[in-house]
Each structure stands twice: as structure tokens, then as C-alpha cells.
Short mmCIF file of N, CA, C and O in Angstrom, two decimals:
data_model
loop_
_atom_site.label_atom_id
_atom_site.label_comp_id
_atom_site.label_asym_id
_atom_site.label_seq_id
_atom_site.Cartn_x
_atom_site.Cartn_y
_atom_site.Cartn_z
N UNK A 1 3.34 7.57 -4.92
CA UNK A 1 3.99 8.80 -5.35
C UNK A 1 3.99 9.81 -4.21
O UNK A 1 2.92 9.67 -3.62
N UNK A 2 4.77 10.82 -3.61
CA UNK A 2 5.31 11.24 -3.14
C UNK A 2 4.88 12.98 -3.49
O UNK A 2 5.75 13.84 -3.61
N UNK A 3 3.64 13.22 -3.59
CA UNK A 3 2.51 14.26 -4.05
C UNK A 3 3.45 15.73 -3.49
O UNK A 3 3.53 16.75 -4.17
N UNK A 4 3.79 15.63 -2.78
CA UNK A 4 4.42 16.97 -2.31
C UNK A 4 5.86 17.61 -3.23
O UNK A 4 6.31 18.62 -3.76
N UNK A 5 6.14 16.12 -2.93
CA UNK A 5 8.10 16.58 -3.60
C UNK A 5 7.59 16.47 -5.04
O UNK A 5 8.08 17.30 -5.81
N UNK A 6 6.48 15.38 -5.72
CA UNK A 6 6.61 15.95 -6.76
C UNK A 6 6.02 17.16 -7.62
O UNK A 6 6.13 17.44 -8.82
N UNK A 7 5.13 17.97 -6.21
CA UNK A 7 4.40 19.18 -7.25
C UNK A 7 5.88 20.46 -7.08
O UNK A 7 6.14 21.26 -7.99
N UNK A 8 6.84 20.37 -5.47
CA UNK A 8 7.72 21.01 -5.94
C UNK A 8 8.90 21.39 -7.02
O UNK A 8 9.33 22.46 -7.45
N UNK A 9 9.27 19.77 -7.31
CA UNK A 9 10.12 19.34 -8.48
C UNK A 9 9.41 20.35 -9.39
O UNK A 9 9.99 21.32 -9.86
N UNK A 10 7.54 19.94 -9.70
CA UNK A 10 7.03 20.53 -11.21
C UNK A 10 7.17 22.09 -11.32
O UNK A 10 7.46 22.85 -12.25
N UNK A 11 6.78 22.30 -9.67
CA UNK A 11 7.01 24.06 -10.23
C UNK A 11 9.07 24.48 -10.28
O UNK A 11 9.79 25.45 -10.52
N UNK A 12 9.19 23.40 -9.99
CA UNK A 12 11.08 24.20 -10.16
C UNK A 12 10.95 24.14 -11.54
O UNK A 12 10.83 25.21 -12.14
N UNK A 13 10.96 22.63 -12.41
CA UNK A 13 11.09 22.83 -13.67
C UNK A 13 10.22 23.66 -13.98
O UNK A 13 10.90 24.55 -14.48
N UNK A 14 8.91 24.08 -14.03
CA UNK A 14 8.32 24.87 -15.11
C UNK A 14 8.86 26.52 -14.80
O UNK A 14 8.90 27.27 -15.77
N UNK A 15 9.37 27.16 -13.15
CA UNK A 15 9.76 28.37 -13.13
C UNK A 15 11.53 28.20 -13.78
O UNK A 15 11.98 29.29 -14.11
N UNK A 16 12.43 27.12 -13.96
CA UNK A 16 13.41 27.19 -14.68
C UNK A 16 13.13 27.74 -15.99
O UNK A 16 13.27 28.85 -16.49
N UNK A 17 12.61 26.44 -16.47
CA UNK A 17 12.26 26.81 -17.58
C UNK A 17 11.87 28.12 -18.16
O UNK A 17 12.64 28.70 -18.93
N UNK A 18 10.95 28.52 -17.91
CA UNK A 18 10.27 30.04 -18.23
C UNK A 18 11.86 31.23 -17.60
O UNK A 18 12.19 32.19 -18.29
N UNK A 19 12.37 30.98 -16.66
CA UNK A 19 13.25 31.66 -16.38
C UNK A 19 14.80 31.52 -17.58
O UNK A 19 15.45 32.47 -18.02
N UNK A 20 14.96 30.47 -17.78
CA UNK A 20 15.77 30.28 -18.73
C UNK A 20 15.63 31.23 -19.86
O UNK A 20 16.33 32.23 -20.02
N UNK A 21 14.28 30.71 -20.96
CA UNK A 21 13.78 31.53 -21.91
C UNK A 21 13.54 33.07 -21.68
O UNK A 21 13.49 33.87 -22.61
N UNK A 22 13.38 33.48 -20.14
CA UNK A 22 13.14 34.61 -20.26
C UNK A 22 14.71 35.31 -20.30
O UNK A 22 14.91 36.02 -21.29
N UNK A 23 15.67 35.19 -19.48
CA UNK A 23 17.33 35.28 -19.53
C UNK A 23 18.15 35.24 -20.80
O UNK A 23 19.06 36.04 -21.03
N UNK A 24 17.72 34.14 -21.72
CA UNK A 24 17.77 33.92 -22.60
C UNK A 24 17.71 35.17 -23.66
O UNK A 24 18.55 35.69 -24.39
N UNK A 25 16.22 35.43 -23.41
CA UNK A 25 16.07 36.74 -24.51
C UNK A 25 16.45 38.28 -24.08
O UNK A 25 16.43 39.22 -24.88
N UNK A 26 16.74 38.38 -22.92
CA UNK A 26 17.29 39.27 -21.69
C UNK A 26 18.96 40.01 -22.47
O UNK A 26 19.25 41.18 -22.71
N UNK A 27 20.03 38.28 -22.75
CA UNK A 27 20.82 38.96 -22.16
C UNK A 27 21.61 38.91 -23.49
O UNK A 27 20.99 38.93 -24.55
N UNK A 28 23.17 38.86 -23.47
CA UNK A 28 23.57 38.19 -24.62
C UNK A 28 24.21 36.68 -24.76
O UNK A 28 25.02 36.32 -25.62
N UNK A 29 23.68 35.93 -23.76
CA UNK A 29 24.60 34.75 -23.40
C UNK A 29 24.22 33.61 -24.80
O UNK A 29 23.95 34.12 -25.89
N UNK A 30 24.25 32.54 -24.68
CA UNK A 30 24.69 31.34 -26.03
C UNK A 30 22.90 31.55 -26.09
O UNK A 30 22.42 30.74 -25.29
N UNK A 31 21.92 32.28 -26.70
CA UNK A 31 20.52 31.97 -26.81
C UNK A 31 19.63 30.54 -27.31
O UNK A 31 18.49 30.21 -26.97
N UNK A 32 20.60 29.83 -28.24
CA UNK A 32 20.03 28.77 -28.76
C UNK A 32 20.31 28.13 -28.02
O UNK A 32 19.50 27.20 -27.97
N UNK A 33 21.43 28.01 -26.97
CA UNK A 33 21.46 26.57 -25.69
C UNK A 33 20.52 27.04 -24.85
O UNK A 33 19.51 26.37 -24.64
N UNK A 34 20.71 28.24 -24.25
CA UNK A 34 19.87 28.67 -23.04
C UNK A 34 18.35 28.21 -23.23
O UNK A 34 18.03 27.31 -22.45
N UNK A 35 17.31 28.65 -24.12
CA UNK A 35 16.67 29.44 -24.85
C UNK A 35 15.72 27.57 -24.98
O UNK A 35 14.66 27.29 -24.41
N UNK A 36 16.42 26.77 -25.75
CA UNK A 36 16.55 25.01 -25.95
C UNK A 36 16.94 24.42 -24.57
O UNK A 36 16.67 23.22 -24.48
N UNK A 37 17.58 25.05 -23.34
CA UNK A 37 17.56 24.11 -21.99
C UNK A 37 16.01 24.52 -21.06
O UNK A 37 15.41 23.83 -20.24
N UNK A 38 15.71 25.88 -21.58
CA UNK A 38 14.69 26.16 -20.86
C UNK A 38 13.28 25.44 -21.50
O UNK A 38 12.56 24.64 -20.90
N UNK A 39 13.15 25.83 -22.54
CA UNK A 39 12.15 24.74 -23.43
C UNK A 39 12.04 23.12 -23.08
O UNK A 39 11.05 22.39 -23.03
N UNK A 40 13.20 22.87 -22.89
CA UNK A 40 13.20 21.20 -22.48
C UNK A 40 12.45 21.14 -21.20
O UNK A 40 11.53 20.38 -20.90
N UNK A 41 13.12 22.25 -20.37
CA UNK A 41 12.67 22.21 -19.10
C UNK A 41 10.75 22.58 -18.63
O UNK A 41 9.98 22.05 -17.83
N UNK A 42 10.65 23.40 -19.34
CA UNK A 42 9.18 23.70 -19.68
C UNK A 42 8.64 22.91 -19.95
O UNK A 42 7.51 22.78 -19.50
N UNK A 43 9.22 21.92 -20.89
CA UNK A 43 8.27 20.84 -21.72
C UNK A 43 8.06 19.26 -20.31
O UNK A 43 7.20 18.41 -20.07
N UNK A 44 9.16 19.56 -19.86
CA UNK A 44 9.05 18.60 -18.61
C UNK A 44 8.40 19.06 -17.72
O UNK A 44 7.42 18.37 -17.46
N UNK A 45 8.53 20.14 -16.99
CA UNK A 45 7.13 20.72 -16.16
C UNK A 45 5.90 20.26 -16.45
O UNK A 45 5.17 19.82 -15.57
N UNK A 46 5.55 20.31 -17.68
CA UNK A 46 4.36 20.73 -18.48
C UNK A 46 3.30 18.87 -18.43
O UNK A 46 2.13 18.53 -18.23
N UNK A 47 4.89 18.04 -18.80
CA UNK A 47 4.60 16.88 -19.22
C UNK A 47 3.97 16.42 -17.55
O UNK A 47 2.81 16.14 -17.25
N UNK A 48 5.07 16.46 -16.75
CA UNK A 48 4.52 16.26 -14.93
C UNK A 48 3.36 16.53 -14.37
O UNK A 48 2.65 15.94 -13.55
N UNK A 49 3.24 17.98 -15.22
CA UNK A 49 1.99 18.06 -14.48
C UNK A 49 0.63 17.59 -15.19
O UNK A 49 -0.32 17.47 -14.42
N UNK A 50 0.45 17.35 -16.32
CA UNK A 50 -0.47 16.55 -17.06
C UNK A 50 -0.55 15.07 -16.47
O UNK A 50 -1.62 14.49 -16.29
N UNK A 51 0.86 14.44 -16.14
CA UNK A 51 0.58 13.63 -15.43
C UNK A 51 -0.06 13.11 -14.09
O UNK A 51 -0.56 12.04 -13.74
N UNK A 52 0.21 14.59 -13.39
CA UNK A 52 -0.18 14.30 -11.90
C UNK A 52 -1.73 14.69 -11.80
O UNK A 52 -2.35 14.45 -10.76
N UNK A 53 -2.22 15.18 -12.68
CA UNK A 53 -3.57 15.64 -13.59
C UNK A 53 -4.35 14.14 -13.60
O UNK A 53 -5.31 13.83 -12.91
N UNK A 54 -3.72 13.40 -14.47
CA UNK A 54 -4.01 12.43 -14.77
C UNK A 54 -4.42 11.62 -13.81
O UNK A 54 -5.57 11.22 -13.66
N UNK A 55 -2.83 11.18 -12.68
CA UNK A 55 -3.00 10.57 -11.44
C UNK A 55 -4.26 10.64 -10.55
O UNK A 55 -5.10 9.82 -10.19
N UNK A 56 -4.01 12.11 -10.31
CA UNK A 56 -5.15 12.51 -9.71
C UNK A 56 -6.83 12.18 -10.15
O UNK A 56 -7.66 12.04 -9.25
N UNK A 57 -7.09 12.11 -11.08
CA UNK A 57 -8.24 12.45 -11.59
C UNK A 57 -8.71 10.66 -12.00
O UNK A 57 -9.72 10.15 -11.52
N UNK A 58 -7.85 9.97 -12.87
CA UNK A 58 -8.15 8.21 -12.95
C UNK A 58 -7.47 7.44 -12.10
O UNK A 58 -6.30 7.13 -11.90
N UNK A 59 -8.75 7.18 -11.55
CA UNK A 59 -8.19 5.45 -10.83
C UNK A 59 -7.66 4.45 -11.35
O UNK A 59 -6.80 3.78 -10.80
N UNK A 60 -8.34 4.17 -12.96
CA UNK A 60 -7.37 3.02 -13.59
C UNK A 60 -5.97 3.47 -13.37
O UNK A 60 -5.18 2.75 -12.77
N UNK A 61 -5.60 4.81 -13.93
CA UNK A 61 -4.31 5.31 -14.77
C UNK A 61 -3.45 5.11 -12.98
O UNK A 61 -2.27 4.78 -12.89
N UNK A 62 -4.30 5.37 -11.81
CA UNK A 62 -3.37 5.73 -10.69
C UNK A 62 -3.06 3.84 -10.33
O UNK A 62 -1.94 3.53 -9.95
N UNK A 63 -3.88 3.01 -10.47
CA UNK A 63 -3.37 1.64 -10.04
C UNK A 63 -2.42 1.55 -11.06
O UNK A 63 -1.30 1.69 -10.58
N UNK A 64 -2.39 1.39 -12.23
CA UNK A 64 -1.26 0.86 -13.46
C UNK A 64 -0.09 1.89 -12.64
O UNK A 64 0.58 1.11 -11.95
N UNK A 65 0.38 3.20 -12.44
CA UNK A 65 1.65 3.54 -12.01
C UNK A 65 1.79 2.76 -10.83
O UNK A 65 2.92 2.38 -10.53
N UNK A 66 0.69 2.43 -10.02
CA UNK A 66 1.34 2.09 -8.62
C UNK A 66 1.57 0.83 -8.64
O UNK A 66 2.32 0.53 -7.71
N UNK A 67 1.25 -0.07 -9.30
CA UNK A 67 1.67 -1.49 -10.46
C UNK A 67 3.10 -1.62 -10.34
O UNK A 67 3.72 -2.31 -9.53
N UNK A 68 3.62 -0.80 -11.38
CA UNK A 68 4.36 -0.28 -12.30
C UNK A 68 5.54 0.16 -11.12
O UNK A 68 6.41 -0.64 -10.78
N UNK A 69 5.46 1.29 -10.65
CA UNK A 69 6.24 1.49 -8.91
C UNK A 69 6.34 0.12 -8.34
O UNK A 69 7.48 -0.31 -8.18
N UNK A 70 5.66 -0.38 -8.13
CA UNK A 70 5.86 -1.67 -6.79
C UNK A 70 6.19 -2.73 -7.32
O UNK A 70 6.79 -3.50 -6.57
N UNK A 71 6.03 -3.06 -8.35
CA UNK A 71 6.42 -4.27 -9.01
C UNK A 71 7.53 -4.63 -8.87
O UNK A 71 8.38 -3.86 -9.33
N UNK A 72 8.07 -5.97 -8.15
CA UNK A 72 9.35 -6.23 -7.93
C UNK A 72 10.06 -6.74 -9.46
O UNK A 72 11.21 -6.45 -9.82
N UNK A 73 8.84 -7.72 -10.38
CA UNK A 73 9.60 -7.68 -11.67
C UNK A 73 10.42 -6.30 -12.66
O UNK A 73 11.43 -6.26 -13.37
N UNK A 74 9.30 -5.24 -12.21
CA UNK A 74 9.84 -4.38 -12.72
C UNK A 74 11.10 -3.43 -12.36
O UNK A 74 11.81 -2.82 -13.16
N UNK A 75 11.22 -3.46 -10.84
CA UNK A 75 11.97 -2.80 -10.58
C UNK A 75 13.74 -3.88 -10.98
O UNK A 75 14.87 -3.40 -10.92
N UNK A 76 13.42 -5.17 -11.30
CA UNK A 76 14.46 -6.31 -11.24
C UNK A 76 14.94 -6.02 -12.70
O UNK A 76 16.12 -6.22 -13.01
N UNK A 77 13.84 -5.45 -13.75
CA UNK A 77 14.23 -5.07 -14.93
C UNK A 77 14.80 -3.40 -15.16
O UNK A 77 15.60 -2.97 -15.99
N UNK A 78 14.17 -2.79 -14.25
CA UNK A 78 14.95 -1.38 -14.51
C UNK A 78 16.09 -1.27 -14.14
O UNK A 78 16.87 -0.48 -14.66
N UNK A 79 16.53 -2.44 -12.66
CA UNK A 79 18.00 -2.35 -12.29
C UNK A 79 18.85 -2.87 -13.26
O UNK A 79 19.99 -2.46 -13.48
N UNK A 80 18.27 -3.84 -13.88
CA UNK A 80 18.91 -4.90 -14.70
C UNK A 80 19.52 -3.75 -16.30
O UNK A 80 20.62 -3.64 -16.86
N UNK A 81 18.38 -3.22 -16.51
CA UNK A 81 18.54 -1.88 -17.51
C UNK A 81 20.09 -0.94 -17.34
O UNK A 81 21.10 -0.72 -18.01
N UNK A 82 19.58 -0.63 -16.16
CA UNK A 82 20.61 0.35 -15.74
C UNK A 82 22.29 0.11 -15.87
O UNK A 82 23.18 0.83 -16.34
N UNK A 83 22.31 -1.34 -15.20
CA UNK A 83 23.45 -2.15 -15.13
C UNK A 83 24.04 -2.23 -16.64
O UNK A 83 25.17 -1.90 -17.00
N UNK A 84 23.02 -2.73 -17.40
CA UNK A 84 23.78 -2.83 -18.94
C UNK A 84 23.96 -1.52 -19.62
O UNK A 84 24.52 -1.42 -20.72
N UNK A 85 23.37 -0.27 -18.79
CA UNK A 85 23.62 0.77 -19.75
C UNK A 85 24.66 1.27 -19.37
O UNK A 85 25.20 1.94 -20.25
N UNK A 86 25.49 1.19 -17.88
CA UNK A 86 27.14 1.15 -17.48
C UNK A 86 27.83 0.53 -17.63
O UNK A 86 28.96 0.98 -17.41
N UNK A 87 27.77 -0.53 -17.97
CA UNK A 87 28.30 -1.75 -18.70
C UNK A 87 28.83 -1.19 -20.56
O UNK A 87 29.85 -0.98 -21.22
N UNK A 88 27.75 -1.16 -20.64
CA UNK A 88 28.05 -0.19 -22.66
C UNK A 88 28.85 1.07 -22.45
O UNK A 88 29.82 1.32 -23.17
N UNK A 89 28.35 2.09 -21.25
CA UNK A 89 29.03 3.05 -21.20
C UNK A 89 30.43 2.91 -21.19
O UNK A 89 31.16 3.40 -22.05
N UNK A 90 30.87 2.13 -20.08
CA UNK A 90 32.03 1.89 -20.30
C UNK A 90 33.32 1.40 -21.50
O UNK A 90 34.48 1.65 -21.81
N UNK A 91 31.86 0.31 -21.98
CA UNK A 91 33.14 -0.09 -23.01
C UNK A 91 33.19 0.87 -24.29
O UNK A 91 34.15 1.15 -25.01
N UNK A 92 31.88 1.26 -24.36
CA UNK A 92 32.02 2.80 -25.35
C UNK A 92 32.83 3.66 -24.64
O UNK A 92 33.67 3.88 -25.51
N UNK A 93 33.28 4.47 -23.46
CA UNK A 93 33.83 5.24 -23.76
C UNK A 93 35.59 4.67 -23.81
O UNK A 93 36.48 5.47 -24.09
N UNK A 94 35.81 3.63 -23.59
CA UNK A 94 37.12 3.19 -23.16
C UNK A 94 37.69 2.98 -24.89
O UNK A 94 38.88 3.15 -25.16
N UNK A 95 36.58 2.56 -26.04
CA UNK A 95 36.73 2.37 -27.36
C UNK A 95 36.89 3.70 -27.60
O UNK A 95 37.90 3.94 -28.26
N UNK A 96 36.09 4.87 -27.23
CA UNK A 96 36.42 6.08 -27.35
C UNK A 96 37.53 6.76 -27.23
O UNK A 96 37.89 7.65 -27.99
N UNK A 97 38.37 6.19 -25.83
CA UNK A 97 39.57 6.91 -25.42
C UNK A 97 40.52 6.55 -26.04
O UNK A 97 41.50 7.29 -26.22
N UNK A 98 40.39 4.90 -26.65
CA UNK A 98 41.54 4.90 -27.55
C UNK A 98 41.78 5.40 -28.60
O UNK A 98 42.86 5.88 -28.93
N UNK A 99 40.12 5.31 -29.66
CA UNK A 99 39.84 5.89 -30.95
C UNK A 99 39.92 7.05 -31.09
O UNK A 99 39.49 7.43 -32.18
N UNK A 100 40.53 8.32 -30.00
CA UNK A 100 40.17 9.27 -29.92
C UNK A 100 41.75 9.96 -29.77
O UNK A 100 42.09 11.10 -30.10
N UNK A 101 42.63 8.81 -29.11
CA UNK A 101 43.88 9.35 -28.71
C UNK A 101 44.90 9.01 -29.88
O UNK A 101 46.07 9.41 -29.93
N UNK A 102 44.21 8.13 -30.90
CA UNK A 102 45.27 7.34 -32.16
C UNK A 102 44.72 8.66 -33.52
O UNK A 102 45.10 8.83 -34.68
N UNK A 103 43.85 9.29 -32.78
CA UNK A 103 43.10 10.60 -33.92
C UNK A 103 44.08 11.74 -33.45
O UNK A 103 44.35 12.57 -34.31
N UNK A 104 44.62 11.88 -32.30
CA UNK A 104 45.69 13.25 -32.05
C UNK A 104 44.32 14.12 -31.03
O UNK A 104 44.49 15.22 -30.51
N UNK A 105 42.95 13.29 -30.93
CA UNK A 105 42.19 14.25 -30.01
C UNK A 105 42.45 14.11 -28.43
O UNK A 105 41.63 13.79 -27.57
N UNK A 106 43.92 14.44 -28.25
CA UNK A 106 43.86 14.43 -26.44
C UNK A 106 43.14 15.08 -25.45
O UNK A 106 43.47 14.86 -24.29
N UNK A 107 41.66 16.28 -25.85
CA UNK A 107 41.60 16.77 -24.92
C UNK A 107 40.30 15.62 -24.95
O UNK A 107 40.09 15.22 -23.81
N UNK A 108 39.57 15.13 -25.76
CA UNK A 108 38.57 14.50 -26.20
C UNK A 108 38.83 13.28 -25.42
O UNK A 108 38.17 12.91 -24.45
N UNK A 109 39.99 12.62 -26.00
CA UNK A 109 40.33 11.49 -25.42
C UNK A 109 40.27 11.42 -23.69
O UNK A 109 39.87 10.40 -23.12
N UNK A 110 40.64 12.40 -23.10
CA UNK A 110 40.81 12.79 -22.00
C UNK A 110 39.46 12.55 -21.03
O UNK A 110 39.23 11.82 -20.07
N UNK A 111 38.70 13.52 -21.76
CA UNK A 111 37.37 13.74 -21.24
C UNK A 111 36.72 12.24 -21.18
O UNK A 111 36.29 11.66 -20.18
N UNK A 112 36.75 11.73 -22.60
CA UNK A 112 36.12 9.88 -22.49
C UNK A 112 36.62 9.02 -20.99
O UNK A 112 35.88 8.31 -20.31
N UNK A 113 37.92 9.28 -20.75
CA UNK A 113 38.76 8.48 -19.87
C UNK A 113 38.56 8.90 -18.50
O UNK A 113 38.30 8.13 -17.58
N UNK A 114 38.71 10.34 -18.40
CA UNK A 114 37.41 10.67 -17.38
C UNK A 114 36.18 10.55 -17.04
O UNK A 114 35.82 10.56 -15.87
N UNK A 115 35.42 10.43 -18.01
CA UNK A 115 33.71 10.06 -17.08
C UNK A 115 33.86 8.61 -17.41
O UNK A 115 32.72 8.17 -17.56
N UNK A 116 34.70 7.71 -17.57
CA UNK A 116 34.75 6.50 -17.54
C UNK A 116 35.86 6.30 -16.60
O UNK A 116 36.55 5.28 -16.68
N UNK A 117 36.04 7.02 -15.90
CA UNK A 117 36.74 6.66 -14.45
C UNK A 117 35.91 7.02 -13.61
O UNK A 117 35.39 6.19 -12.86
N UNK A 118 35.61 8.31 -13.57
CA UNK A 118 33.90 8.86 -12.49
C UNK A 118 33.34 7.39 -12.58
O UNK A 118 33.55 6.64 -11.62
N UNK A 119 32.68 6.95 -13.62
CA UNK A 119 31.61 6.22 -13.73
C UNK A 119 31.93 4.61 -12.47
O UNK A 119 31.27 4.11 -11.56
N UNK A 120 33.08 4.36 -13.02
CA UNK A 120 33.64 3.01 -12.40
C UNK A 120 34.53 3.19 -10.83
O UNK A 120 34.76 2.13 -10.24
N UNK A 121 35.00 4.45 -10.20
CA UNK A 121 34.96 4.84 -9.10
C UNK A 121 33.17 4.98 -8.30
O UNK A 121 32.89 4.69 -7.13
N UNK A 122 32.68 5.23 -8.83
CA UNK A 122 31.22 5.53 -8.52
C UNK A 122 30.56 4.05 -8.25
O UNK A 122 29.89 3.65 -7.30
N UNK A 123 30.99 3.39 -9.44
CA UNK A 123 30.65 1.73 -9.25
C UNK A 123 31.01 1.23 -8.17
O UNK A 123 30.23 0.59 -7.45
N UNK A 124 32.27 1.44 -7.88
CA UNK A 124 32.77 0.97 -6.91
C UNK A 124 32.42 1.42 -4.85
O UNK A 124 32.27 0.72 -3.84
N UNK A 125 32.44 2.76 -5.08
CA UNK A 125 32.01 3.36 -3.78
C UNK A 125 29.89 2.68 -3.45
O UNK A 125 29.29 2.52 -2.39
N UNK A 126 29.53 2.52 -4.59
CA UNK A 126 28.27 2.09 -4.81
C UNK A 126 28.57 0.90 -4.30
O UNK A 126 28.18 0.71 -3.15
N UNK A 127 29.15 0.06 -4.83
CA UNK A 127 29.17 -1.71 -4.38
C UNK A 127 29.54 -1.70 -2.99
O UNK A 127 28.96 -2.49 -2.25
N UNK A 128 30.84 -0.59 -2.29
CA UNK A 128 30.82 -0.88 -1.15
C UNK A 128 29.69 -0.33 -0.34
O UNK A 128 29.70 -0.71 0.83
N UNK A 129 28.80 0.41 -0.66
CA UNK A 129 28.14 0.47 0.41
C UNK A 129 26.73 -0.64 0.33
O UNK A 129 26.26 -1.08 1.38
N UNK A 130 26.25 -0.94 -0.76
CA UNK A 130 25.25 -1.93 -0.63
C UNK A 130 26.09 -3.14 0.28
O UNK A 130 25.58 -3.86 1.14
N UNK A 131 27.24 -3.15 -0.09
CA UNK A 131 27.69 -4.64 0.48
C UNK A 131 27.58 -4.65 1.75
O UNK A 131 27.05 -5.57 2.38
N UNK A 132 28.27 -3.22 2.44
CA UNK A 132 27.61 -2.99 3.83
C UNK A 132 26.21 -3.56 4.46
O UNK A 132 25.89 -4.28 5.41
N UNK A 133 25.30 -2.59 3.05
CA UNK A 133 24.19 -2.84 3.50
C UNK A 133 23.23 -3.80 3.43
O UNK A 133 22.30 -3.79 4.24
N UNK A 134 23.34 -4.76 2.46
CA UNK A 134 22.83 -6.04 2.79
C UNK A 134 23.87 -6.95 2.62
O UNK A 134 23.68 -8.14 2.85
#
């Protein structure tokens, strides 16, 4: 783990967070999104740093992450994860863009057909450069 970048990450989320909620009650903007993005964000600070608590403090708990990190099975299953969850994305949103455009929702429909073009342009600029690279 990478002790530096991740105590900065923790204090961004936990000063978002608290900054959110505090803006939140500040101003007149949407309070229940703001108010609920900062809370999430707090709650992730909060969760990080209990963890790095943790890290720090057990040796069992610090070998099982570094296990867990290095493991080539695992990392063969998180890629493998990832792959099928763009794989679904796609065909969900492409079922979306149709189911969405035979409903009269064109701006909806729109939006599906867009991040399912991002997604598969992205695939693609992705494949060419691994291919480059190995």
C-alpha cells in the first residue's frame, strides 16, 4: 500500500465530505443531494482510515491485504469481474436504448446510447494501447 497517497486521498474525502455538509447547510443549493454526497464521502474517509488503523496496528490483518494485493489469482479474478461487468453494461444499456426509444423517452434513450458508446470507445482506445504494450 502506498501509505502516503493513501492518507492524502483520506483527508480529501473526509475534508469533502465535512465541506459538502457544511455548504450544504450554508446555502440554498439541492440539500438532500449535497448534504447525502458529503455523508457518503465522510463515511468513506472514516471507513479508510479505520482501515489504515487497522493496517497499521495488525500484522495478521496487514499480510491478508498484501495476499489479497499480490495475488495473481486474484487480480485474474478482479480483471475477469470487471470485464463481465462491461460486458452487462453494455448489453443493458443497448436493451435500454431501445426500450427507452419505443417508450417516446429520447432524451433517456439518448443518454443510454451515450455512455454505451463512451464505454466501448474507451474499450477500444484501452485494447489499443495494451496491445502496444504487451
Amino acid at each position: 500500500m502506498n501509505t502516503k497517497r493513501m492518507i492524502i486521498s483520506t483527508i480529501v474525502c473526509l475534508l469533502l465530505g465535512v465541506g459538502l455538509i457544511v455548504a450544504a447547510g450554508m446555502t440554498e443549493m439541492d440539500n438532500s443531494f449535497w448534504s447525502g454526497m458529503g455523508g457518503g464521502l465522510l463515511a468513506v474517509g472514516i471507513l479508510r482510515l479505520v482501515r489504515m488503523i487497522r493496517f497499521a496496528k495488525n500484522d495478521e490483518y496487514r499480510k491478508q491485504v498484501e495476499v489479497e494485493n499480490k495475488d495473481e489469482r486474484n487480480r485474474f479474478l478482479s480483471a475477469k469481474a470487471w470485464s463481465w461487468a462491461g460486458y452487462l453494461f453494455v448489453l443493458i444499456a443497448a436493451v435500454a436504448t431501445i426500450v427507452l426509444q419505443i417508450l417516446g423517452q429520447e432524451m433517456w434513450s439518448m443518454a443510454t446510447s451515450g455512455a454505451m458508446c463512451l464505454i466501448l470507445v474507451l474499450y477500444w482506445i484501452s485494447f489499443l494501447i495494451v496491445r502496444k504494450k504487451y
